PDB file of C-alpha atoms in Angstrom:
ATOM      1  CA  ASN R   1       0.187   0.016   0.167  1.00 72.00           C
ATOM      2  CA  ALA R   2       1.700   2.646  -1.580  1.00 80.00           C
ATOM      3  CA  GLY R   3      -0.601   5.602   0.001  1.00 94.00           C
ATOM      4  CA  VAL R   4      -0.321   8.598  -1.918  1.00 97.00           C
ATOM      5  CA  THR R   5       2.924   9.053  -4.922  1.00 97.00           C
ATOM      6  CA  GLN R   6       4.390  12.162  -6.955  1.00 98.00           C
ATOM      7  CA  THR R   7       6.277  12.237 -10.072  1.00 97.00           C
ATOM      8  CA  PRO R   8       8.586  13.531 -10.728  1.00 97.00           C
ATOM      9  CA  LYS R   9       9.839  14.781  -7.420  1.00 97.00           C
ATOM     10  CA  PHE R  10      12.340  17.214  -9.313  1.00 97.00           C
ATOM     11  CA  ARG R  11      11.592  19.016 -12.318  1.00 97.00           C
ATOM     12  CA  VAL R  12      13.647  22.457 -14.261  1.00 97.00           C
ATOM     13  CA  LEU R  13      11.475  24.215 -16.651  1.00 97.00           C
ATOM     14  CA  LYS R  14      12.151  26.891 -18.773  1.00 97.00           C
ATOM     15  CA  THR R  15      10.081  29.881 -19.220  1.00 98.00           C
ATOM     16  CA  GLY R  16       6.632  28.898 -21.578  1.00 97.00           C
ATOM     17  CA  GLN R  17       7.572  25.774 -21.598  1.00 97.00           C
ATOM     18  CA  SER R  18       4.590  22.528 -20.309  1.00 97.00           C
ATOM     19  CA  MET R  19       4.730  19.506 -17.794  1.00 96.00           C
ATOM     20  CA  THR R  20       2.042  17.507 -16.154  1.00 98.00           C
ATOM     21  CA  LEU R  21       2.328  16.387 -12.718  1.00 98.00           C
ATOM     22  CA  LEU R  22       0.920  12.805 -11.615  1.00 98.00           C
ATOM     23  CA  CYS R  23      -1.035  12.057  -8.567  1.00 98.00           C
ATOM     24  CA  ALA R  24      -1.338   8.176  -7.789  1.00 98.00           C
ATOM     25  CA  GLN R  25      -3.438   7.267  -4.616  1.00 97.00           C
ATOM     26  CA  ASP R  26      -4.370   3.413  -3.950  1.00 95.00           C
ATOM     27  CA  MET R  27      -6.431   4.001  -0.906  1.00 95.00           C
ATOM     28  CA  ASN R  28      -9.349   4.419  -2.952  1.00 94.00           C
ATOM     29  CA  HIS R  29     -10.297   7.693  -1.565  1.00 95.00           C
ATOM     30  CA  GLU R  30     -12.955  10.130  -3.717  1.00 95.00           C
ATOM     31  CA  TYR R  31     -11.190  13.288  -3.304  1.00 95.00           C
ATOM     32  CA  MET R  32      -7.799  14.371  -4.570  1.00 97.00           C
ATOM     33  CA  TYR R  33      -6.245  18.449  -3.771  1.00 97.00           C
ATOM     34  CA  TRP R  34      -3.686  20.197  -5.844  1.00 98.00           C
ATOM     35  CA  TYR R  35      -1.677  21.960  -3.745  1.00 98.00           C
ATOM     36  CA  ARG R  36       1.299  24.458  -4.113  1.00 97.00           C
ATOM     37  CA  GLN R  37       2.902  25.629  -0.987  1.00 96.00           C
ATOM     38  CA  ASP R  38       5.440  28.359  -0.749  1.00 93.00           C
ATOM     39  CA  PRO R  39       7.304  30.179   2.372  1.00 85.00           C
ATOM     40  CA  GLY R  40       5.184  31.848   4.704  1.00 81.00           C
ATOM     41  CA  MET R  41       1.964  31.127   2.713  1.00 82.00           C
ATOM     42  CA  GLY R  42       0.901  27.887   3.914  1.00 88.00           C
ATOM     43  CA  LEU R  43      -0.420  25.126   1.295  1.00 94.00           C
ATOM     44  CA  ARG R  44      -2.748  26.975  -0.808  1.00 94.00           C
ATOM     45  CA  LEU R  45      -5.518  24.629  -2.756  1.00 95.00           C
ATOM     46  CA  ILE R  46      -5.001  24.612  -6.671  1.00 97.00           C
ATOM     47  CA  HIS R  47      -7.283  22.867  -8.071  1.00 97.00           C
ATOM     48  CA  TYR R  48      -9.348  19.720  -6.553  1.00 96.00           C
ATOM     49  CA  SER R  49     -11.736  16.636  -7.333  1.00 96.00           C
ATOM     50  CA  VAL R  50     -15.021  15.437  -5.834  1.00 93.00           C
ATOM     51  CA  GLY R  51     -14.802  12.246  -7.906  1.00 93.00           C
ATOM     52  CA  GLU R  52     -13.621  10.827 -11.130  1.00 95.00           C
ATOM     53  CA  GLY R  53     -14.852  13.123 -14.140  1.00 94.00           C
ATOM     54  CA  THR R  54     -15.017  15.594 -11.640  1.00 95.00           C
ATOM     55  CA  THR R  55     -12.671  18.880 -11.023  1.00 96.00           C
ATOM     56  CA  ALA R  56     -13.147  22.349  -9.665  1.00 95.00           C
ATOM     57  CA  LYS R  57     -11.070  24.961  -9.252  1.00 95.00           C
ATOM     58  CA  GLY R  58      -9.487  26.043  -5.643  1.00 93.00           C
ATOM     59  CA  GLU R  59      -7.649  29.489  -4.436  1.00 91.00           C
ATOM     60  CA  VAL R  60      -5.388  29.862  -6.865  1.00 95.00           C
ATOM     61  CA  PRO R  61      -6.243  28.088  -9.920  1.00 97.00           C
ATOM     62  CA  ASP R  62      -4.722  30.338 -13.075  1.00 97.00           C
ATOM     63  CA  GLY R  63      -2.079  29.202 -15.289  1.00 96.00           C
ATOM     64  CA  TYR R  64      -3.187  25.216 -14.598  1.00 98.00           C
ATOM     65  CA  ASN R  65      -5.431  23.023 -15.252  1.00 97.00           C
ATOM     66  CA  VAL R  66      -6.021  19.386 -14.146  1.00 98.00           C
ATOM     67  CA  SER R  67      -7.586  15.919 -14.704  1.00 97.00           C
ATOM     68  CA  ARG R  68      -9.064  12.855 -13.095  1.00 97.00           C
ATOM     69  CA  LEU R  69     -10.124  10.644 -15.990  1.00 95.00           C
ATOM     70  CA  LYS R  70      -9.552   8.036 -13.756  1.00 96.00           C
ATOM     71  CA  LYS R  71     -10.265   7.614  -9.808  1.00 96.00           C
ATOM     72  CA  GLN R  72      -7.321   7.056  -8.346  1.00 97.00           C
ATOM     73  CA  ASN R  73      -4.794   9.263 -10.585  1.00 97.00           C
ATOM     74  CA  PHE R  74      -5.238  12.994 -10.740  1.00 98.00           C
ATOM     75  CA  LEU R  75      -3.107  15.641 -12.789  1.00 98.00           C
ATOM     76  CA  LEU R  76      -1.747  18.861 -12.983  1.00 98.00           C
ATOM     77  CA  GLY R  77      -1.079  20.410 -16.016  1.00 98.00           C
ATOM     78  CA  LEU R  78       0.807  23.670 -17.033  1.00 97.00           C
ATOM     79  CA  GLU R  79       0.071  24.578 -20.197  1.00 93.00           C
ATOM     80  CA  SER R  80       3.314  28.017 -19.968  1.00 96.00           C
ATOM     81  CA  ALA R  81       4.984  27.979 -17.254  1.00 96.00           C
ATOM     82  CA  ALA R  82       6.158  31.007 -15.481  1.00 97.00           C
ATOM     83  CA  PRO R  83       8.326  31.584 -12.924  1.00 97.00           C
ATOM     84  CA  SER R  84       5.632  32.606 -10.707  1.00 96.00           C
ATOM     85  CA  GLN R  85       5.286  29.226 -10.558  1.00 97.00           C
ATOM     86  CA  THR R  86       8.029  27.799  -9.041  1.00 97.00           C
ATOM     87  CA  SER R  87       6.974  26.146  -5.589  1.00 97.00           C
ATOM     88  CA  VAL R  88       6.251  22.787  -4.301  1.00 97.00           C
ATOM     89  CA  TYR R  89       3.554  20.800  -5.086  1.00 98.00           C
ATOM     90  CA  PHE R  90       1.724  18.549  -2.940  1.00 98.00           C
ATOM     91  CA  CYS R  91      -1.266  16.010  -3.978  1.00 98.00           C
ATOM     92  CA  ALA R  92      -3.599  15.173  -1.295  1.00 97.00           C
ATOM     93  CA  SER R  93      -6.473  12.363  -0.937  1.00 96.00           C
ATOM     94  CA  GLN R  94      -9.240  12.078   0.799  1.00 94.00           C
ATOM     95  CA  GLU R  95     -11.946   9.270   1.882  1.00 91.00           C
ATOM     96  CA  LEU R  96     -15.716  10.826   1.744  1.00 85.00           C
ATOM     97  CA  GLY R  97     -17.841  10.734   4.935  1.00 83.00           C
ATOM     98  CA  ALA R  98     -18.470  12.599   7.995  1.00 79.00           C
ATOM     99  CA  GLY R  99     -15.743  11.986  10.101  1.00 81.00           C
ATOM    100  CA  LYS R 100     -12.845  11.482   7.352  1.00 84.00           C
ATOM    101  CA  GLU R 101     -11.858  14.872   6.474  1.00 86.00           C
ATOM    102  CA  THR R 102      -8.013  13.397   7.195  1.00 90.00           C
ATOM    103  CA  GLN R 103      -5.818  14.805   3.937  1.00 94.00           C
ATOM    104  CA  TYR R 104      -3.272  12.612   3.303  1.00 95.00           C
ATOM    105  CA  PHE R 105      -0.227  14.069   1.734  1.00 97.00           C
ATOM    106  CA  GLY R 106       2.115  13.085  -1.274  1.00 97.00           C
ATOM    107  CA  PRO R 107       6.328  13.792  -1.233  1.00 97.00           C
ATOM    108  CA  GLY R 108       5.752  16.772  -3.488  1.00 97.00           C
ATOM    109  CA  THR R 109       7.112  17.772  -6.136  1.00 97.00           C
ATOM    110  CA  ARG R 110       9.949  20.886  -6.596  1.00 97.00           C
ATOM    111  CA  LEU R 111       9.173  22.378 -10.114  1.00 97.00           C
ATOM    112  CA  LEU R 112      11.712  25.089 -10.786  1.00 97.00           C
ATOM    113  CA  VAL R 113      10.658  27.439 -13.430  1.00 97.00           C
ATOM    114  CA  LEU R 114      13.480  29.667 -15.072  1.00 97.00           C
TER     115      LEU R 114
ATOM    116  CA  GLY X   1     -12.846  35.651   2.097  1.00 66.00           C
ATOM    117  CA  GLU X   2     -12.260  32.585   4.338  1.00 78.00           C
ATOM    118  CA  ASN X   3      -9.047  33.064   6.282  1.00 89.00           C
ATOM    119  CA  VAL X   4      -6.678  31.335   8.988  1.00 94.00           C
ATOM    120  CA  GLU X   5      -3.846  33.269  10.547  1.00 95.00           C
ATOM    121  CA  GLN X   6      -1.767  31.810  11.849  1.00 96.00           C
ATOM    122  CA  HIS X   7       1.028  33.165  14.876  1.00 97.00           C
ATOM    123  CA  PRO X   8       4.115  32.825  15.576  1.00 97.00           C
ATOM    124  CA  SER X   9       5.502  32.235  12.343  1.00 95.00           C
ATOM    125  CA  THR X  10       8.637  31.175  14.710  1.00 97.00           C
ATOM    126  CA  LEU X  11       9.345  29.679  17.718  1.00 98.00           C
ATOM    127  CA  SER X  12      12.291  28.670  19.372  1.00 98.00           C
ATOM    128  CA  VAL X  13      12.158  26.692  22.768  1.00 97.00           C
ATOM    129  CA  GLN X  14      14.227  24.495  24.991  1.00 98.00           C
ATOM    130  CA  GLU X  15      13.945  21.492  25.094  1.00 97.00           C
ATOM    131  CA  GLY X  16      11.527  19.823  27.579  1.00 97.00           C
ATOM    132  CA  ASP X  17       9.751  23.422  27.417  1.00 97.00           C
ATOM    133  CA  SER X  18       6.382  23.508  26.255  1.00 98.00           C
ATOM    134  CA  ALA X  19       5.531  25.258  22.758  1.00 98.00           C
ATOM    135  CA  VAL X  20       2.330  27.222  21.799  1.00 98.00           C
ATOM    136  CA  ILE X  21       1.169  27.793  18.640  1.00 98.00           C
ATOM    137  CA  LYS X  22      -2.063  29.916  17.535  1.00 98.00           C
ATOM    138  CA  CYS X  23      -4.403  30.334  15.065  1.00 98.00           C
ATOM    139  CA  THR X  24      -7.890  32.004  13.920  1.00 97.00           C
ATOM    140  CA  TYR X  25     -10.252  31.211  11.883  1.00 95.00           C
ATOM    141  CA  SER X  26     -12.676  33.702  10.194  1.00 92.00           C
ATOM    142  CA  ASP X  27     -15.637  31.344   9.073  1.00 89.00           C
ATOM    143  CA  SER X  28     -17.701  30.388  12.237  1.00 88.00           C
ATOM    144  CA  ALA X  29     -19.620  27.483  10.007  1.00 88.00           C
ATOM    145  CA  SER X  30     -15.944  26.127   9.755  1.00 91.00           C
ATOM    146  CA  ASN X  31     -16.476  22.130  11.859  1.00 91.00           C
ATOM    147  CA  TYR X  32     -13.315  20.298  11.784  1.00 93.00           C
ATOM    148  CA  PHE X  33      -9.623  21.789  12.352  1.00 96.00           C
ATOM    149  CA  PRO X  34      -6.668  19.956  11.273  1.00 96.00           C
ATOM    150  CA  TRP X  35      -2.461  20.232  12.856  1.00 98.00           C
ATOM    151  CA  TYR X  36      -0.380  19.207  10.489  1.00 97.00           C
ATOM    152  CA  LYS X  37       3.869  18.367  10.817  1.00 97.00           C
ATOM    153  CA  GLN X  38       6.080  18.828   8.303  1.00 97.00           C
ATOM    154  CA  GLU X  39       9.696  18.250   8.696  1.00 96.00           C
ATOM    155  CA  LEU X  40      12.144  19.171   6.658  1.00 93.00           C
ATOM    156  CA  GLY X  41      11.891  18.161   2.752  1.00 92.00           C
ATOM    157  CA  LYS X  42       8.691  15.749   3.683  1.00 94.00           C
ATOM    158  CA  ARG X  43       5.381  16.205   2.763  1.00 96.00           C
ATOM    159  CA  PRO X  44       2.997  16.908   5.392  1.00 96.00           C
ATOM    160  CA  GLN X  45       1.579  14.792   8.040  1.00 96.00           C
ATOM    161  CA  LEU X  46      -1.458  14.906  10.438  1.00 96.00           C
ATOM    162  CA  ILE X  47      -0.800  14.600  14.292  1.00 97.00           C
ATOM    163  CA  ILE X  48      -4.080  15.761  15.641  1.00 97.00           C
ATOM    164  CA  ASP X  49      -7.578  17.504  14.697  1.00 95.00           C
ATOM    165  CA  ILE X  50     -10.501  18.118  16.131  1.00 95.00           C
ATOM    166  CA  ARG X  51     -14.070  19.047  15.829  1.00 91.00           C
ATOM    167  CA  SER X  52     -16.661  21.176  16.465  1.00 87.00           C
ATOM    168  CA  ASN X  53     -18.270  19.435  19.026  1.00 86.00           C
ATOM    169  CA  VAL X  54     -15.210  19.018  21.827  1.00 85.00           C
ATOM    170  CA  GLY X  55     -13.257  21.543  23.107  1.00 91.00           C
ATOM    171  CA  GLU X  56      -9.685  20.437  24.125  1.00 95.00           C
ATOM    172  CA  LYS X  57      -8.714  16.932  22.552  1.00 95.00           C
ATOM    173  CA  LYS X  58      -4.970  14.994  23.977  1.00 96.00           C
ATOM    174  CA  ASP X  59      -2.878  12.667  22.701  1.00 95.00           C
ATOM    175  CA  GLN X  60       0.448  12.664  24.924  1.00 96.00           C
ATOM    176  CA  ARG X  61       3.035  15.157  24.710  1.00 97.00           C
ATOM    177  CA  ILE X  62       0.596  17.316  22.566  1.00 98.00           C
ATOM    178  CA  ALA X  63      -3.372  18.956  22.403  1.00 98.00           C
ATOM    179  CA  VAL X  64      -5.204  20.958  21.061  1.00 98.00           C
ATOM    180  CA  THR X  65      -7.759  23.837  22.287  1.00 97.00           C
ATOM    181  CA  LEU X  66     -10.797  24.708  20.662  1.00 96.00           C
ATOM    182  CA  ASN X  67     -12.760  28.014  21.235  1.00 95.00           C
ATOM    183  CA  LYS X  68     -15.887  28.572  19.219  1.00 92.00           C
ATOM    184  CA  THR X  69     -17.370  31.580  20.757  1.00 93.00           C
ATOM    185  CA  ALA X  70     -13.318  33.560  19.451  1.00 94.00           C
ATOM    186  CA  LYS X  71     -13.018  31.627  16.782  1.00 94.00           C
ATOM    187  CA  HIS X  72      -9.169  30.608  17.806  1.00 95.00           C
ATOM    188  CA  PHE X  73      -7.713  27.209  18.410  1.00 97.00           C
ATOM    189  CA  SER X  74      -4.042  26.057  19.728  1.00 98.00           C
ATOM    190  CA  LEU X  75      -1.585  23.285  19.646  1.00 98.00           C
ATOM    191  CA  HIS X  76      -0.098  22.722  23.199  1.00 98.00           C
ATOM    192  CA  ILE X  77       3.345  20.883  22.921  1.00 98.00           C
ATOM    193  CA  THR X  78       4.542  19.560  26.223  1.00 97.00           C
ATOM    194  CA  GLU X  79       8.674  18.987  26.992  1.00 98.00           C
ATOM    195  CA  THR X  80       9.853  19.301  23.715  1.00 98.00           C
ATOM    196  CA  GLN X  81      11.900  17.283  22.364  1.00 97.00           C
ATOM    197  CA  PRO X  82      14.110  17.842  19.268  1.00 96.00           C
ATOM    198  CA  GLU X  83      12.059  15.472  17.353  1.00 96.00           C
ATOM    199  CA  ASP X  84       9.780  17.781  17.534  1.00 98.00           C
ATOM    200  CA  SER X  85      11.438  20.418  15.690  1.00 98.00           C
ATOM    201  CA  ALA X  86       9.460  21.235  11.725  1.00 97.00           C
ATOM    202  CA  VAL X  87       6.864  23.315  10.076  1.00 97.00           C
ATOM    203  CA  TYR X  88       3.523  23.225  11.847  1.00 98.00           C
ATOM    204  CA  PHE X  89       0.250  24.211  10.157  1.00 97.00           C
ATOM    205  CA  CYS X  90      -3.200  24.797  11.374  1.00 97.00           C
ATOM    206  CA  ALA X  91      -6.497  24.444   9.049  1.00 96.00           C
ATOM    207  CA  ALA X  92      -9.876  24.987   8.931  1.00 95.00           C
ATOM    208  CA  THR X  93     -12.630  23.939   7.626  1.00 89.00           C
ATOM    209  CA  SER X  94     -14.301  26.927   4.577  1.00 82.00           C
ATOM    210  CA  ASN X  95     -17.992  26.233   3.586  1.00 73.00           C
ATOM    211  CA  THR X  96     -17.538  24.513   0.554  1.00 75.00           C
ATOM    212  CA  GLY X  97     -15.879  21.842   2.426  1.00 78.00           C
ATOM    213  CA  LYS X  98     -12.249  22.536   2.039  1.00 88.00           C
ATOM    214  CA  LEU X  99      -9.560  23.544   4.495  1.00 91.00           C
ATOM    215  CA  ILE X 100      -7.975  26.215   4.733  1.00 93.00           C
ATOM    216  CA  PHE X 101      -3.797  26.287   5.880  1.00 94.00           C
ATOM    217  CA  GLY X 102      -2.665  28.676   8.365  1.00 94.00           C
ATOM    218  CA  GLN X 103       0.941  30.380   6.742  1.00 94.00           C
ATOM    219  CA  GLY X 104       2.914  28.037   9.092  1.00 95.00           C
ATOM    220  CA  THR X 105       5.045  28.265  12.410  1.00 97.00           C
ATOM    221  CA  THR X 106       8.779  26.518  12.971  1.00 97.00           C
ATOM    222  CA  LEU X 107       9.376  25.416  15.628  1.00 98.00           C
ATOM    223  CA  GLN X 108      13.365  24.819  17.120  1.00 98.00           C
ATOM    224  CA  VAL X 109      13.902  23.017  19.924  1.00 97.00           C
ATOM    225  CA  LYS X 110      17.063  23.371  21.061  1.00 96.00           C
ATOM    226  CA  PRO X 111      18.872  20.571  23.274  1.00 91.00           C
TER     227      PRO X 111
END
């Protein structure tokens, strides 16, 4: 049981390049989230999904797109990377149901945009 | 908008002392308040949480208190140890059920 995994662990992009971050969970969780973490700003929600085939915007969605074609995978895309998107990206998953609010995080992806 | 304020941003204590981190939230409908610990280069991990129908919860050396009237909650760590050194995040549920995180507190426990 691997929990939540993310690929890649680290990536360097040039401004304008595109890439996709992959999050996978093997806990059969309904909810999945993408956050970015920047110094002094905590974790900010980019996009989230409440089930396969659904996505919704979070607090800071601009410049990102997501897809949830399979329940276990949540993809985060950057179509045209900008230096402001240099950050650590964390994926999280959560069960559905009352009393099950705990979010389980992946190990993170460090992204540097030059 | 919905907001969670966390203080202090950094905290340094001597080993064996207590540490207290405080958070305030703006949404009176918030009903779930987790605390996450993040060691350097690692993922955030839940250490304790509290729901709105409870005023205090303890788990060994850590405890969380909640004051719904004042809309604030606190993390208390007693008998701190060097391995408690990490960044701690509080969070509260928004009116859409999503978590809003505080800015984080870097705790340093000096041996």
